[in-house]
Amino acid sequence: EAGVAQSPRYKIIEKRQSVAFWCNPISGHATLYWYQQILGQGPKLLIQFQNNGVVDDSQLPKDRFSAERLKGVDSTLKIQPAKLEDSAVYLCASSFKVPTDTQYFGPGTRLTVL
Amino acid sequence: ILNVEQSPQSLHVQEGDSTNFTCSFPSSNFYALHWYRWETAKSPEALFVMTLNGDEKKKGRISATLNTKEGYSYLYIKGSQPEDSATYLCAFSSNDYKLSFGAGTTVTVRA
């Protein structure tokens, strides 16, 4: 079974630039999550999708972050414009059906904002 | 956001030695406790999900225990090997099923 795919793996940008990350979950997984992991901290949930609907985006900085999951499959997370404090690893995870199922993670995208 | 603490932040172990570390979490509204292993440049890998007080889980040389009444879980590595080098994350979920992660314990096994 193929795992969660993410791209790019690494990205370096200047502050105020825009960036987008892509995630393809495990086939058949209805729930998709985006996490932000800042160095020295645990992953923090940014947004959770159930199929193509948003379940929780309470910790997403909506003035600069946006995410979509068209057709309930793959997803894109965008930052526009980026700030220095956005430097982090962005992890995508998926679970089969309900949030109680085990979450399977992709390898993450390491973003550096200069 | 729930407070999940892991200690120590990092540890170095000699190959062949055993080690353990702790995850502390809120003891109220407990639903499940997850352990993940995250090797450098790889995806975090699910190790265990524990839901009942007194649960013990084992996978090879790695095992975990759970005390929901006092809010802690231990993860043990027996006979550490270089391939055990990784960051071990615990995550707590309450009745809303959302995961709150600790900052992790980074284990380095020296050959």
mmCIF file of C-alpha atoms in Angstrom:
data_model
loop_
_atom_site.group_PDB
_atom_site.id
_atom_site.type_symbol
_atom_site.label_atom_id
_atom_site.label_comp_id
_atom_site.label_asym_id
_atom_site.label_seq_id
_atom_site.Cartn_x
_atom_site.Cartn_y
_atom_site.Cartn_z
ATOM 1 C CA GLU A 1 0.000 0.000 0.000
ATOM 2 C CA ALA A 2 1.412 3.374 -1.021
ATOM 3 C CA GLY A 3 1.883 5.847 1.811
ATOM 4 C CA VAL A 4 1.038 9.517 2.079
ATOM 5 C CA ALA A 5 2.909 11.498 -0.566
ATOM 6 C CA GLN A 6 4.055 15.076 -0.124
ATOM 7 C CA SER A 7 5.939 17.516 -2.321
ATOM 8 C CA PRO A 8 8.208 19.309 -2.363
ATOM 9 C CA ARG A 9 10.391 17.833 0.384
ATOM 10 C CA TYR A 10 12.325 21.058 0.892
ATOM 11 C CA LYS A 11 11.613 24.684 0.050
ATOM 12 C CA ILE A 12 13.542 27.881 0.695
ATOM 13 C CA ILE A 13 11.858 31.221 0.048
ATOM 14 C CA GLU A 14 12.244 34.868 0.957
ATOM 15 C CA LYS A 15 9.784 36.467 3.380
ATOM 16 C CA ARG A 16 6.695 37.906 1.716
ATOM 17 C CA GLN A 17 6.899 35.315 -1.069
ATOM 18 C CA SER A 18 4.219 32.670 -1.624
ATOM 19 C CA VAL A 19 4.573 28.915 -1.377
ATOM 20 C CA ALA A 20 2.349 25.888 -1.873
ATOM 21 C CA PHE A 21 2.601 22.338 -0.601
ATOM 22 C CA TRP A 22 0.871 19.305 -2.052
ATOM 23 C CA CYS A 23 -0.355 16.138 -0.345
ATOM 24 C CA ASN A 24 -1.816 12.923 -1.719
ATOM 25 C CA PRO A 25 -3.283 10.747 1.049
ATOM 26 C CA ILE A 26 -3.531 6.978 1.164
ATOM 27 C CA SER A 27 -6.157 5.781 -1.277
ATOM 28 C CA GLY A 28 -9.559 5.524 0.347
ATOM 29 C CA HIS A 29 -8.709 7.677 3.356
ATOM 30 C CA ALA A 30 -11.514 10.154 3.961
ATOM 31 C CA THR A 31 -9.827 12.305 6.590
ATOM 32 C CA LEU A 32 -6.834 14.498 5.776
ATOM 33 C CA TYR A 33 -4.805 16.666 8.173
ATOM 34 C CA TRP A 34 -2.164 19.360 7.816
ATOM 35 C CA TYR A 35 0.212 19.896 10.735
ATOM 36 C CA GLN A 36 2.912 22.492 11.342
ATOM 37 C CA GLN A 37 5.948 21.423 13.345
ATOM 38 C CA ILE A 38 8.236 24.228 14.481
ATOM 39 C CA LEU A 39 11.690 23.178 15.656
ATOM 40 C CA GLY A 40 11.604 22.070 19.285
ATOM 41 C CA GLN A 41 7.810 21.755 19.388
ATOM 42 C CA GLY A 42 5.327 19.020 18.670
ATOM 43 C CA PRO A 43 3.243 19.012 15.494
ATOM 44 C CA LYS A 44 0.295 21.407 15.675
ATOM 45 C CA LEU A 45 -2.901 20.764 13.717
ATOM 46 C CA LEU A 46 -3.604 23.488 11.164
ATOM 47 C CA ILE A 47 -6.612 22.057 9.355
ATOM 48 C CA GLN A 48 -8.626 18.841 9.137
ATOM 49 C CA PHE A 49 -10.729 17.763 6.163
ATOM 50 C CA GLN A 50 -13.399 15.079 6.077
ATOM 51 C CA ASN A 51 -13.720 14.217 2.381
ATOM 52 C CA ASN A 52 -13.683 17.705 0.804
ATOM 53 C CA GLY A 53 -15.235 19.553 3.747
ATOM 54 C CA VAL A 54 -13.347 21.409 6.487
ATOM 55 C CA VAL A 55 -13.909 19.908 9.960
ATOM 56 C CA ASP A 56 -11.503 22.061 11.961
ATOM 57 C CA ASP A 57 -9.400 25.056 10.923
ATOM 58 C CA SER A 58 -9.366 26.822 14.284
ATOM 59 C CA GLN A 59 -5.559 27.044 14.403
ATOM 60 C CA LEU A 60 -5.040 28.031 10.762
ATOM 61 C CA PRO A 61 -3.790 31.643 10.404
ATOM 62 C CA LYS A 62 -6.400 32.497 7.830
ATOM 63 C CA ASP A 63 -4.934 35.872 6.951
ATOM 64 C CA ARG A 64 -2.038 34.135 5.209
ATOM 65 C CA PHE A 65 -2.718 30.381 5.110
ATOM 66 C CA SER A 66 -5.264 28.629 2.937
ATOM 67 C CA ALA A 67 -5.949 25.008 2.139
ATOM 68 C CA GLU A 68 -8.216 23.099 -0.153
ATOM 69 C CA ARG A 69 -9.093 19.505 -0.877
ATOM 70 C CA LEU A 70 -10.883 19.457 -4.168
ATOM 71 C CA LYS A 71 -12.711 16.222 -5.034
ATOM 72 C CA GLY A 72 -11.927 14.854 -1.573
ATOM 73 C CA VAL A 73 -8.588 13.354 -2.575
ATOM 74 C CA ASP A 74 -5.364 15.351 -2.712
ATOM 75 C CA SER A 75 -4.867 18.658 -0.952
ATOM 76 C CA THR A 76 -2.870 21.871 -1.260
ATOM 77 C CA LEU A 77 -1.720 24.142 1.566
ATOM 78 C CA LYS A 78 -0.682 27.670 0.618
ATOM 79 C CA ILE A 79 1.087 30.443 2.489
ATOM 80 C CA GLN A 80 0.816 33.959 1.092
ATOM 81 C CA PRO A 81 2.788 35.995 2.097
ATOM 82 C CA ALA A 82 5.280 33.988 4.137
ATOM 83 C CA LYS A 83 6.821 35.267 7.364
ATOM 84 C CA LEU A 84 10.035 34.224 9.068
ATOM 85 C CA GLU A 85 8.050 32.421 11.782
ATOM 86 C CA ASP A 86 6.499 30.132 9.165
ATOM 87 C CA SER A 87 9.791 28.223 8.945
ATOM 88 C CA ALA A 88 8.768 24.711 9.956
ATOM 89 C CA VAL A 89 8.083 21.192 8.755
ATOM 90 C CA TYR A 90 4.613 20.855 7.256
ATOM 91 C CA LEU A 91 3.235 17.365 7.717
ATOM 92 C CA CYS A 92 0.252 15.872 5.960
ATOM 93 C CA ALA A 93 -1.556 12.880 7.457
ATOM 94 C CA SER A 94 -4.598 10.829 6.561
ATOM 95 C CA SER A 95 -6.854 8.353 8.300
ATOM 96 C CA PHE A 96 -9.323 5.866 6.912
ATOM 97 C CA LYS A 97 -12.610 7.182 8.076
ATOM 98 C CA VAL A 98 -13.157 8.722 11.446
ATOM 99 C CA PRO A 99 -10.666 10.730 13.546
ATOM 100 C CA THR A 100 -10.345 7.777 15.930
ATOM 101 C CA ASP A 101 -8.485 5.802 13.280
ATOM 102 C CA THR A 102 -4.687 5.802 13.249
ATOM 103 C CA GLN A 103 -3.222 8.739 11.354
ATOM 104 C CA TYR A 104 -0.609 7.929 8.698
ATOM 105 C CA PHE A 105 1.913 10.648 7.965
ATOM 106 C CA GLY A 106 3.814 11.760 4.904
ATOM 107 C CA PRO A 107 7.532 12.665 5.070
ATOM 108 C CA GLY A 108 6.793 16.371 5.400
ATOM 109 C CA THR A 109 7.961 19.524 3.632
ATOM 110 C CA ARG A 110 10.719 21.484 5.357
ATOM 111 C CA LEU A 111 10.148 25.193 4.715
ATOM 112 C CA THR A 112 12.824 27.792 5.378
ATOM 113 C CA VAL A 113 11.805 31.457 5.143
ATOM 114 C CA LEU A 114 14.747 33.869 4.849
ATOM 115 C CA ILE B 1 -4.581 23.117 23.073
ATOM 116 C CA LEU B 2 -3.762 20.445 25.662
ATOM 117 C CA ASN B 3 -0.413 20.281 27.435
ATOM 118 C CA VAL B 4 1.534 17.126 26.584
ATOM 119 C CA GLU B 5 5.034 16.920 28.046
ATOM 120 C CA GLN B 6 7.783 14.514 27.070
ATOM 121 C CA SER B 7 10.997 13.952 29.002
ATOM 122 C CA PRO B 8 13.818 13.910 28.557
ATOM 123 C CA GLN B 9 14.089 16.052 25.419
ATOM 124 C CA SER B 10 16.993 13.923 24.215
ATOM 125 C CA LEU B 11 19.089 11.010 25.360
ATOM 126 C CA HIS B 12 22.134 9.079 24.220
ATOM 127 C CA VAL B 13 22.255 5.324 24.707
ATOM 128 C CA GLN B 14 25.041 2.834 24.191
ATOM 129 C CA GLU B 15 24.207 0.025 21.792
ATOM 130 C CA GLY B 16 22.816 -2.907 23.722
ATOM 131 C CA ASP B 17 21.602 -0.824 26.665
ATOM 132 C CA SER B 18 17.936 -0.410 27.524
ATOM 133 C CA THR B 19 16.245 2.912 28.049
ATOM 134 C CA ASN B 20 12.873 4.482 28.743
ATOM 135 C CA PHE B 21 11.228 7.877 28.614
ATOM 136 C CA THR B 22 8.003 9.528 29.636
ATOM 137 C CA CYS B 23 4.946 11.192 28.196
ATOM 138 C CA SER B 24 2.693 13.184 30.550
ATOM 139 C CA PHE B 25 -0.797 14.257 29.558
ATOM 140 C CA PRO B 26 -4.037 15.562 31.086
ATOM 141 C CA SER B 27 -5.816 12.840 33.046
ATOM 142 C CA SER B 28 -9.307 14.211 32.332
ATOM 143 C CA ASN B 29 -11.379 13.520 29.212
ATOM 144 C CA PHE B 30 -8.926 10.842 28.098
ATOM 145 C CA TYR B 31 -9.660 8.956 24.884
ATOM 146 C CA ALA B 32 -6.355 7.550 23.557
ATOM 147 C CA LEU B 33 -2.589 7.868 23.733
ATOM 148 C CA HIS B 34 -0.501 7.397 20.579
ATOM 149 C CA TRP B 35 3.219 6.790 20.164
ATOM 150 C CA TYR B 36 5.004 7.565 16.899
ATOM 151 C CA ARG B 37 8.603 7.020 15.810
ATOM 152 C CA TRP B 38 10.072 9.639 13.464
ATOM 153 C CA GLU B 39 13.378 8.850 11.793
ATOM 154 C CA THR B 40 15.276 11.608 10.038
ATOM 155 C CA ALA B 41 14.052 12.237 6.469
ATOM 156 C CA LYS B 42 11.245 9.692 6.858
ATOM 157 C CA SER B 43 7.558 9.790 7.736
ATOM 158 C CA PRO B 44 6.444 9.508 11.362
ATOM 159 C CA GLU B 45 5.474 5.872 11.911
ATOM 160 C CA ALA B 46 2.681 4.815 14.228
ATOM 161 C CA LEU B 47 3.940 2.489 16.977
ATOM 162 C CA PHE B 48 1.081 2.101 19.439
ATOM 163 C CA VAL B 49 -2.409 3.310 20.243
ATOM 164 C CA MET B 50 -3.488 2.735 23.839
ATOM 165 C CA THR B 51 -6.925 3.415 25.215
ATOM 166 C CA LEU B 52 -7.313 1.566 28.522
ATOM 167 C CA ASN B 53 -5.697 2.280 31.879
ATOM 168 C CA GLY B 54 -3.037 -0.343 32.482
ATOM 169 C CA ASP B 55 -2.624 -1.092 28.764
ATOM 170 C CA GLU B 56 0.712 -2.538 27.766
ATOM 171 C CA LYS B 57 1.750 -2.814 24.118
ATOM 172 C CA LYS B 58 4.806 -4.428 22.596
ATOM 173 C CA LYS B 59 6.408 -4.349 19.157
ATOM 174 C CA GLY B 60 9.705 -6.184 18.928
ATOM 175 C CA ARG B 61 12.083 -4.605 21.451
ATOM 176 C CA ILE B 62 9.846 -1.594 22.037
ATOM 177 C CA SER B 63 7.030 -1.581 24.574
ATOM 178 C CA ALA B 64 4.777 0.993 26.196
ATOM 179 C CA THR B 65 2.611 1.274 29.278
ATOM 180 C CA LEU B 66 -0.283 3.560 30.087
ATOM 181 C CA ASN B 67 -1.585 5.094 33.326
ATOM 182 C CA THR B 68 -4.629 7.231 32.570
ATOM 183 C CA LYS B 69 -5.436 7.970 36.220
ATOM 184 C CA GLU B 70 -2.176 9.801 36.804
ATOM 185 C CA GLY B 71 -1.683 10.871 33.188
ATOM 186 C CA TYR B 72 1.525 9.273 32.018
ATOM 187 C CA SER B 73 2.888 6.710 29.590
ATOM 188 C CA TYR B 74 6.325 5.126 29.434
ATOM 189 C CA LEU B 75 8.036 3.878 26.308
ATOM 190 C CA TYR B 76 10.793 1.302 26.747
ATOM 191 C CA ILE B 77 13.486 0.214 24.320
ATOM 192 C CA LYS B 78 15.230 -3.027 25.255
ATOM 193 C CA GLY B 79 18.731 -3.712 23.928
ATOM 194 C CA SER B 80 18.964 -0.492 21.873
ATOM 195 C CA GLN B 81 20.250 -0.770 18.312
ATOM 196 C CA PRO B 82 21.479 2.021 15.988
ATOM 197 C CA GLU B 83 18.260 1.699 13.960
ATOM 198 C CA ASP B 84 16.317 2.767 17.058
ATOM 199 C CA SER B 85 17.792 6.256 16.690
ATOM 200 C CA ALA B 86 14.804 8.521 16.075
ATOM 201 C CA THR B 87 12.501 11.053 17.670
ATOM 202 C CA TYR B 88 9.665 9.415 19.590
ATOM 203 C CA LEU B 89 6.480 11.467 19.696
ATOM 204 C CA CYS B 90 3.500 10.869 21.919
ATOM 205 C CA ALA B 91 0.081 12.320 21.172
ATOM 206 C CA PHE B 92 -2.937 12.563 23.426
ATOM 207 C CA SER B 93 -6.507 12.622 22.214
ATOM 208 C CA SER B 94 -9.467 13.569 24.333
ATOM 209 C CA ASN B 95 -13.155 13.128 23.629
ATOM 210 C CA ASP B 96 -12.950 15.385 20.562
ATOM 211 C CA TYR B 97 -10.459 12.903 19.005
ATOM 212 C CA LYS B 98 -7.961 15.634 18.059
ATOM 213 C CA LEU B 99 -4.299 14.809 18.627
ATOM 214 C CA SER B 100 -2.161 17.032 20.863
ATOM 215 C CA PHE B 101 1.506 16.163 20.414
ATOM 216 C CA GLY B 102 4.429 16.405 22.767
ATOM 217 C CA ALA B 103 7.710 17.860 21.514
ATOM 218 C CA GLY B 104 9.306 14.427 21.372
ATOM 219 C CA THR B 105 12.249 12.573 22.868
ATOM 220 C CA THR B 106 15.210 12.236 20.492
ATOM 221 C CA VAL B 107 17.110 8.999 21.018
ATOM 222 C CA THR B 108 20.641 8.543 19.690
ATOM 223 C CA VAL B 109 22.098 5.046 19.925
ATOM 224 C CA ARG B 110 25.892 4.939 19.855
ATOM 225 C CA ALA B 111 27.542 1.874 18.365
#
